[in-house]
Amino acid sequence: MPLTPAHAAVAPLLQRIVRPLGFTVPMSALVIGTMTPDFSYLLRLAPGGGDWHTKVGVFVYCLPAGLAVWLIYRALIAPALLRLMPPGLGAAAASRVAAGPTYRLIPGAIVAIFAGVISHDVWDGFTHSADWGVRLVPVLHRNLHYGATGMVRWYLILQYLSSVVGLLVVAAILWQWVAAQPPEARQVPAGERAWRVRDAGLLLLSATAGAALNSARPHPSSISWSLGYASVGAMAALAVALFAYGIFDSLRCRFASGEASVRVTQCREAPT
């Protein structure tokens, strides 16, 4: 598979395509939609296959799961992450959050998730051995020979190459957005750095632990399978950690509303 987060690279293009339909299209729903077919990997803690990548799976699994994840993200995870960012960047990111009550955004979110899922399946169609794209372009099933006996099929080359390119595009989009903000927006006020580093470090530690634990599970003996299990474990652990962090942050804001602190002020200012 192309590494799941790489699929998010097409989200800005999808937003331009879907926007003329007249819906408010949340970017977060587009990004989640591009990754939703691979959610089955996170549930099974193993890469490869699954009914989520079928035509029936688009409607039976992907749309309900994608919408549920988007609702959880919008209600819990996004506000917590906005508060975790440097205040200036958090405010800039908050200004891009789709405005309005969440229930009114659901039709646009469904359209966005569906568009993201379709883009994922189209991408995978040209990077997996038995898929429609490889059958449409037979050269992708041919071998590229290297060395004396080595060979690799072109669709597999495209799979790994597209993963790298996709991740670089996602990184470039984020880097460009951060660079476009004024220098002061990237600054963390004195006294706030410790808890931000601690919270971000715990999230990263969770992903690292998930990668290590899942790659230690029994799996076919090859580097590609080891990396696949590690990446799936990291993504699954990070998803659980973000969900837990969102709940913790929401409870903290609710029960600390009477305190006079910077973090509580951010609780009042962050959009939901």
mmCIF file of C-alpha atoms in Angstrom:
data_model
loop_
_atom_site.group_PDB
_atom_site.id
_atom_site.type_symbol
_atom_site.label_atom_id
_atom_site.label_comp_id
_atom_site.label_asym_id
_atom_site.label_seq_id
_atom_site.Cartn_x
_atom_site.Cartn_y
_atom_site.Cartn_z
ATOM 1 C CA MET A 1 0.000 0.000 0.000
ATOM 2 C CA PRO A 2 1.071 3.613 -0.353
ATOM 3 C CA LEU A 3 1.712 4.716 3.225
ATOM 4 C CA THR A 4 -1.723 5.883 4.377
ATOM 5 C CA PRO A 5 -0.947 9.569 5.223
ATOM 6 C CA ALA A 6 0.460 10.016 1.699
ATOM 7 C CA HIS A 7 -3.101 9.815 0.344
ATOM 8 C CA ALA A 8 -3.855 13.176 2.000
ATOM 9 C CA ALA A 9 -1.723 14.871 -0.669
ATOM 10 C CA VAL A 10 -4.722 14.935 -3.024
ATOM 11 C CA ALA A 11 -7.058 16.660 -0.526
ATOM 12 C CA PRO A 12 -6.422 20.267 -1.750
ATOM 13 C CA LEU A 13 -7.131 19.181 -5.334
ATOM 14 C CA LEU A 14 -10.324 17.414 -4.244
ATOM 15 C CA GLN A 15 -11.472 20.557 -2.444
ATOM 16 C CA ARG A 16 -11.239 22.520 -5.700
ATOM 17 C CA ILE A 17 -13.206 19.841 -7.528
ATOM 18 C CA VAL A 18 -15.957 19.465 -4.921
ATOM 19 C CA ARG A 19 -16.363 23.143 -3.971
ATOM 20 C CA PRO A 20 -18.489 24.083 -7.053
ATOM 21 C CA LEU A 21 -21.175 21.629 -5.851
ATOM 22 C CA GLY A 22 -22.269 24.296 -3.375
ATOM 23 C CA PHE A 23 -21.411 22.437 -0.166
ATOM 24 C CA THR A 24 -19.221 23.678 2.645
ATOM 25 C CA VAL A 25 -16.468 21.103 2.285
ATOM 26 C CA PRO A 26 -14.403 20.677 5.475
ATOM 27 C CA MET A 27 -10.762 20.032 4.609
ATOM 28 C CA SER A 28 -10.530 17.718 7.621
ATOM 29 C CA ALA A 29 -13.279 15.508 6.150
ATOM 30 C CA LEU A 30 -11.428 15.367 2.819
ATOM 31 C CA VAL A 31 -8.198 14.327 4.522
ATOM 32 C CA ILE A 32 -9.972 11.688 6.610
ATOM 33 C CA GLY A 33 -11.766 10.394 3.521
ATOM 34 C CA THR A 34 -8.504 9.910 1.636
ATOM 35 C CA MET A 35 -7.276 7.603 4.405
ATOM 36 C CA THR A 36 -10.503 5.826 5.413
ATOM 37 C CA PRO A 37 -10.148 2.644 3.279
ATOM 38 C CA ASP A 38 -6.981 1.821 5.216
ATOM 39 C CA PHE A 39 -8.745 2.060 8.586
ATOM 40 C CA SER A 40 -9.304 -1.696 8.349
ATOM 41 C CA TYR A 41 -5.527 -2.084 8.742
ATOM 42 C CA LEU A 42 -5.684 -0.198 12.028
ATOM 43 C CA LEU A 43 -8.441 -2.478 13.298
ATOM 44 C CA ARG A 44 -6.611 -5.657 12.251
ATOM 45 C CA LEU A 45 -3.163 -4.235 13.083
ATOM 46 C CA ALA A 46 -1.918 -5.699 9.812
ATOM 47 C CA PRO A 47 -1.516 -4.245 6.307
ATOM 48 C CA GLY A 48 -3.012 -5.652 3.137
ATOM 49 C CA GLY A 49 -6.396 -6.531 1.648
ATOM 50 C CA GLY A 50 -9.754 -6.054 3.313
ATOM 51 C CA ASP A 51 -13.358 -5.453 2.271
ATOM 52 C CA TRP A 52 -12.970 -1.717 2.856
ATOM 53 C CA HIS A 53 -11.296 -1.403 -0.550
ATOM 54 C CA THR A 54 -14.245 -2.908 -2.453
ATOM 55 C CA LYS A 55 -17.178 -1.118 -4.101
ATOM 56 C CA VAL A 56 -19.522 -2.380 -1.399
ATOM 57 C CA GLY A 57 -17.005 -1.391 1.272
ATOM 58 C CA VAL A 58 -17.158 2.245 0.176
ATOM 59 C CA PHE A 59 -20.754 2.483 1.433
ATOM 60 C CA VAL A 60 -20.888 -0.225 4.110
ATOM 61 C CA TYR A 61 -17.613 0.579 5.874
ATOM 62 C CA CYS A 62 -15.862 3.687 4.589
ATOM 63 C CA LEU A 63 -18.636 6.288 4.665
ATOM 64 C CA PRO A 64 -19.976 5.430 8.162
ATOM 65 C CA ALA A 65 -16.491 5.052 9.643
ATOM 66 C CA GLY A 66 -15.165 8.179 7.937
ATOM 67 C CA LEU A 67 -18.097 10.268 9.167
ATOM 68 C CA ALA A 68 -17.734 8.918 12.724
ATOM 69 C CA VAL A 69 -14.008 9.702 12.753
ATOM 70 C CA TRP A 70 -14.647 13.203 11.383
ATOM 71 C CA LEU A 71 -17.239 13.928 14.091
ATOM 72 C CA ILE A 72 -14.839 12.732 16.795
ATOM 73 C CA TYR A 73 -12.009 14.733 15.252
ATOM 74 C CA ARG A 74 -14.064 17.923 15.073
ATOM 75 C CA ALA A 75 -15.508 17.598 18.590
ATOM 76 C CA LEU A 76 -12.464 16.367 20.531
ATOM 77 C CA ILE A 77 -9.182 16.075 18.680
ATOM 78 C CA ALA A 78 -9.064 19.269 16.602
ATOM 79 C CA PRO A 79 -9.703 21.659 19.546
ATOM 80 C CA ALA A 80 -7.025 19.869 21.604
ATOM 81 C CA LEU A 81 -4.474 20.054 18.784
ATOM 82 C CA LEU A 82 -5.228 23.734 18.170
ATOM 83 C CA ARG A 83 -4.427 24.429 21.818
ATOM 84 C CA LEU A 84 -1.255 22.350 21.577
ATOM 85 C CA MET A 85 0.104 24.458 18.705
ATOM 86 C CA PRO A 86 1.910 27.761 19.329
ATOM 87 C CA PRO A 87 -0.867 30.306 20.003
ATOM 88 C CA GLY A 88 -0.312 32.241 16.777
ATOM 89 C CA LEU A 89 -0.334 29.140 14.600
ATOM 90 C CA GLY A 90 -3.319 27.779 16.507
ATOM 91 C CA ALA A 91 -5.282 30.962 15.838
ATOM 92 C CA ALA A 92 -4.322 30.899 12.153
ATOM 93 C CA ALA A 93 -5.364 27.258 11.854
ATOM 94 C CA ALA A 94 -8.606 27.916 13.744
ATOM 95 C CA SER A 95 -9.532 30.584 11.200
ATOM 96 C CA ARG A 96 -9.533 27.858 8.523
ATOM 97 C CA VAL A 97 -11.877 25.540 10.440
ATOM 98 C CA ALA A 98 -15.223 25.229 8.639
ATOM 99 C CA ALA A 99 -17.603 27.596 10.432
ATOM 100 C CA GLY A 100 -21.074 26.772 11.630
ATOM 101 C CA PRO A 101 -22.758 24.117 13.761
ATOM 102 C CA THR A 102 -21.363 20.670 13.066
ATOM 103 C CA TYR A 103 -24.734 19.169 12.124
ATOM 104 C CA ARG A 104 -25.063 21.636 9.246
ATOM 105 C CA LEU A 105 -21.691 20.559 7.888
ATOM 106 C CA ILE A 106 -22.564 16.859 7.774
ATOM 107 C CA PRO A 107 -23.848 16.835 4.134
ATOM 108 C CA GLY A 108 -20.644 18.486 2.927
ATOM 109 C CA ALA A 109 -18.558 16.178 5.115
ATOM 110 C CA ILE A 110 -20.231 13.112 3.578
ATOM 111 C CA VAL A 111 -19.484 14.410 0.070
ATOM 112 C CA ALA A 112 -15.896 15.134 1.114
ATOM 113 C CA ILE A 113 -15.382 11.696 2.657
ATOM 114 C CA PHE A 114 -16.838 9.983 -0.412
ATOM 115 C CA ALA A 115 -14.558 11.988 -2.721
ATOM 116 C CA GLY A 116 -11.555 11.140 -0.540
ATOM 117 C CA VAL A 117 -12.392 7.429 -0.508
ATOM 118 C CA ILE A 118 -12.738 7.347 -4.304
ATOM 119 C CA SER A 119 -9.375 9.104 -4.712
ATOM 120 C CA HIS A 120 -7.802 6.503 -2.429
ATOM 121 C CA ASP A 121 -9.209 3.616 -4.449
ATOM 122 C CA VAL A 122 -8.135 5.207 -7.746
ATOM 123 C CA TRP A 123 -4.597 5.648 -6.386
ATOM 124 C CA ASP A 124 -4.488 2.072 -5.137
ATOM 125 C CA GLY A 125 -5.848 0.841 -8.466
ATOM 126 C CA PHE A 126 -2.521 1.534 -10.159
ATOM 127 C CA THR A 127 -0.293 0.305 -7.319
ATOM 128 C CA HIS A 128 -1.685 -3.140 -6.450
ATOM 129 C CA SER A 129 -1.189 -6.339 -8.414
ATOM 130 C CA ALA A 130 -4.762 -7.471 -9.127
ATOM 131 C CA ASP A 131 -6.477 -4.093 -9.239
ATOM 132 C CA TRP A 132 -8.286 -2.496 -12.175
ATOM 133 C CA GLY A 133 -5.619 0.111 -12.924
ATOM 134 C CA VAL A 134 -2.887 -2.493 -13.309
ATOM 135 C CA ARG A 135 -5.128 -4.504 -15.642
ATOM 136 C CA LEU A 136 -5.843 -1.339 -17.612
ATOM 137 C CA VAL A 137 -2.131 -0.600 -18.003
ATOM 138 C CA PRO A 138 -0.517 -4.058 -18.459
ATOM 139 C CA VAL A 139 3.016 -2.639 -18.451
ATOM 140 C CA LEU A 140 2.628 -2.079 -14.698
ATOM 141 C CA HIS A 141 2.588 -5.845 -14.233
ATOM 142 C CA ARG A 142 5.876 -6.360 -16.047
ATOM 143 C CA ASN A 143 9.143 -6.903 -14.217
ATOM 144 C CA LEU A 144 12.022 -4.498 -14.013
ATOM 145 C CA HIS A 145 15.181 -6.617 -13.938
ATOM 146 C CA TYR A 146 18.210 -5.538 -11.967
ATOM 147 C CA GLY A 147 21.432 -7.316 -11.182
ATOM 148 C CA ALA A 148 21.827 -10.979 -12.105
ATOM 149 C CA THR A 149 18.517 -12.342 -10.833
ATOM 150 C CA GLY A 150 16.709 -9.447 -9.170
ATOM 151 C CA MET A 151 13.344 -8.238 -10.420
ATOM 152 C CA VAL A 152 10.466 -6.070 -9.219
ATOM 153 C CA ARG A 153 7.146 -5.290 -10.856
ATOM 154 C CA TRP A 154 6.449 -1.780 -12.041
ATOM 155 C CA TYR A 155 3.238 -1.400 -10.012
ATOM 156 C CA LEU A 156 5.276 -2.034 -6.868
ATOM 157 C CA ILE A 157 7.788 0.607 -7.888
ATOM 158 C CA LEU A 158 4.891 3.001 -8.448
ATOM 159 C CA GLN A 159 3.474 2.047 -5.054
ATOM 160 C CA TYR A 160 6.593 3.015 -3.115
ATOM 161 C CA LEU A 161 7.441 5.984 -5.311
ATOM 162 C CA SER A 162 3.943 7.439 -4.959
ATOM 163 C CA SER A 163 4.129 6.983 -1.191
ATOM 164 C CA VAL A 164 7.352 8.990 -0.997
ATOM 165 C CA VAL A 165 6.049 11.704 -3.339
ATOM 166 C CA GLY A 166 2.751 11.906 -1.461
ATOM 167 C CA LEU A 167 4.444 12.309 1.908
ATOM 168 C CA LEU A 168 6.755 14.975 0.484
ATOM 169 C CA VAL A 169 3.755 16.864 -0.910
ATOM 170 C CA VAL A 170 1.970 16.738 2.454
ATOM 171 C CA ALA A 171 5.140 17.933 4.211
ATOM 172 C CA ALA A 172 5.606 20.729 1.649
ATOM 173 C CA ILE A 173 2.005 21.936 2.073
ATOM 174 C CA LEU A 174 2.382 22.084 5.848
ATOM 175 C CA TRP A 175 5.813 23.720 5.627
ATOM 176 C CA GLN A 176 4.552 26.344 3.185
ATOM 177 C CA TRP A 177 1.597 27.163 5.410
ATOM 178 C CA VAL A 178 3.767 27.550 8.513
ATOM 179 C CA ALA A 179 6.323 29.642 6.604
ATOM 180 C CA ALA A 180 3.544 31.948 5.389
ATOM 181 C CA GLN A 181 2.627 32.912 8.960
ATOM 182 C CA PRO A 182 4.357 35.886 10.623
ATOM 183 C CA PRO A 183 7.440 34.969 12.692
ATOM 184 C CA GLU A 184 5.730 35.903 15.961
ATOM 185 C CA ALA A 185 2.989 33.345 15.261
ATOM 186 C CA ARG A 186 5.555 30.564 15.463
ATOM 187 C CA GLN A 187 6.793 31.671 18.886
ATOM 188 C CA VAL A 188 5.795 29.907 22.098
ATOM 189 C CA PRO A 189 5.348 32.314 25.027
ATOM 190 C CA ALA A 190 7.637 31.908 28.005
ATOM 191 C CA GLY A 191 6.290 29.438 30.510
ATOM 192 C CA GLU A 192 4.186 27.501 27.976
ATOM 193 C CA ARG A 193 6.876 25.475 26.250
ATOM 194 C CA ALA A 194 7.227 22.709 28.855
ATOM 195 C CA TRP A 195 3.658 21.382 28.747
ATOM 196 C CA ARG A 196 3.507 21.633 24.938
ATOM 197 C CA VAL A 197 6.743 19.648 24.560
ATOM 198 C CA ARG A 198 5.517 17.122 27.135
ATOM 199 C CA ASP A 199 2.129 16.576 25.475
ATOM 200 C CA ALA A 200 3.562 16.400 21.947
ATOM 201 C CA GLY A 201 6.312 14.087 23.177
ATOM 202 C CA LEU A 202 3.772 11.705 24.731
ATOM 203 C CA LEU A 203 1.851 11.530 21.455
ATOM 204 C CA LEU A 204 5.023 10.766 19.499
ATOM 205 C CA LEU A 205 6.107 8.245 22.125
ATOM 206 C CA SER A 206 2.767 6.471 21.753
ATOM 207 C CA ALA A 207 3.280 6.154 17.992
ATOM 208 C CA THR A 208 6.840 4.886 18.476
ATOM 209 C CA ALA A 209 5.742 2.305 21.032
ATOM 210 C CA GLY A 210 2.935 1.156 18.740
ATOM 211 C CA ALA A 211 5.389 0.698 15.864
ATOM 212 C CA ALA A 212 7.785 -1.324 18.023
ATOM 213 C CA LEU A 213 5.120 -3.544 19.563
ATOM 214 C CA ASN A 214 3.276 -4.275 16.325
ATOM 215 C CA SER A 215 6.432 -5.006 14.347
ATOM 216 C CA ALA A 216 7.326 -7.580 17.025
ATOM 217 C CA ARG A 217 4.155 -9.567 16.280
ATOM 218 C CA PRO A 218 4.466 -12.660 14.044
ATOM 219 C CA HIS A 219 4.422 -11.695 10.369
ATOM 220 C CA PRO A 220 5.992 -12.797 7.060
ATOM 221 C CA SER A 221 9.762 -12.489 7.167
ATOM 222 C CA SER A 222 10.705 -9.561 4.937
ATOM 223 C CA ILE A 223 11.655 -5.923 5.324
ATOM 224 C CA SER A 224 8.504 -4.720 3.568
ATOM 225 C CA TRP A 225 6.230 -6.664 5.925
ATOM 226 C CA SER A 226 8.174 -5.486 8.963
ATOM 227 C CA LEU A 227 7.849 -1.868 7.837
ATOM 228 C CA GLY A 228 4.167 -2.427 7.083
ATOM 229 C CA TYR A 229 3.450 -3.793 10.557
ATOM 230 C CA ALA A 230 5.497 -0.991 12.132
ATOM 231 C CA SER A 231 3.669 1.749 10.204
ATOM 232 C CA VAL A 232 0.243 0.259 10.972
ATOM 233 C CA GLY A 233 1.142 -0.062 14.653
ATOM 234 C CA ALA A 234 2.359 3.534 14.771
ATOM 235 C CA MET A 235 -0.798 4.884 13.127
ATOM 236 C CA ALA A 236 -3.120 2.805 15.316
ATOM 237 C CA ALA A 237 -1.335 3.833 18.515
ATOM 238 C CA LEU A 238 -1.313 7.492 17.484
ATOM 239 C CA ALA A 239 -5.043 7.356 16.701
ATOM 240 C CA VAL A 240 -5.799 5.945 20.150
ATOM 241 C CA ALA A 241 -3.473 8.477 21.793
ATOM 242 C CA LEU A 242 -5.114 11.394 19.972
ATOM 243 C CA PHE A 243 -8.573 10.190 20.999
ATOM 244 C CA ALA A 244 -7.489 9.868 24.634
ATOM 245 C CA TYR A 245 -5.744 13.248 24.500
ATOM 246 C CA GLY A 246 -8.869 14.873 23.093
ATOM 247 C CA ILE A 247 -11.006 13.449 25.912
ATOM 248 C CA PHE A 248 -8.478 14.513 28.536
ATOM 249 C CA ASP A 249 -8.207 18.025 27.111
ATOM 250 C CA SER A 250 -11.986 18.393 26.914
ATOM 251 C CA LEU A 251 -12.431 17.314 30.538
ATOM 252 C CA ARG A 252 -9.615 19.576 31.655
ATOM 253 C CA CYS A 253 -11.240 22.550 29.992
ATOM 254 C CA ARG A 254 -14.638 21.699 31.427
ATOM 255 C CA PHE A 255 -13.528 21.318 35.037
ATOM 256 C CA ALA A 256 -10.868 24.054 35.046
ATOM 257 C CA SER A 257 -13.121 26.817 33.703
ATOM 258 C CA GLY A 258 -12.870 28.748 36.954
ATOM 259 C CA GLU A 259 -9.086 28.938 36.904
ATOM 260 C CA ALA A 260 -7.122 31.910 35.600
ATOM 261 C CA SER A 261 -4.496 30.386 33.320
ATOM 262 C CA VAL A 262 -3.352 30.630 29.734
ATOM 263 C CA ARG A 263 -4.521 27.097 28.962
ATOM 264 C CA VAL A 264 -8.023 27.802 30.280
ATOM 265 C CA THR A 265 -8.193 30.990 28.202
ATOM 266 C CA GLN A 266 -7.312 28.914 25.162
ATOM 267 C CA CYS A 267 -10.146 26.524 26.076
ATOM 268 C CA ARG A 268 -12.587 29.403 25.737
ATOM 269 C CA GLU A 269 -11.084 30.647 22.506
ATOM 270 C CA ALA A 270 -10.623 27.391 20.560
ATOM 271 C CA PRO A 271 -13.455 26.572 18.109
ATOM 272 C CA THR A 272 -15.435 23.357 18.400
#
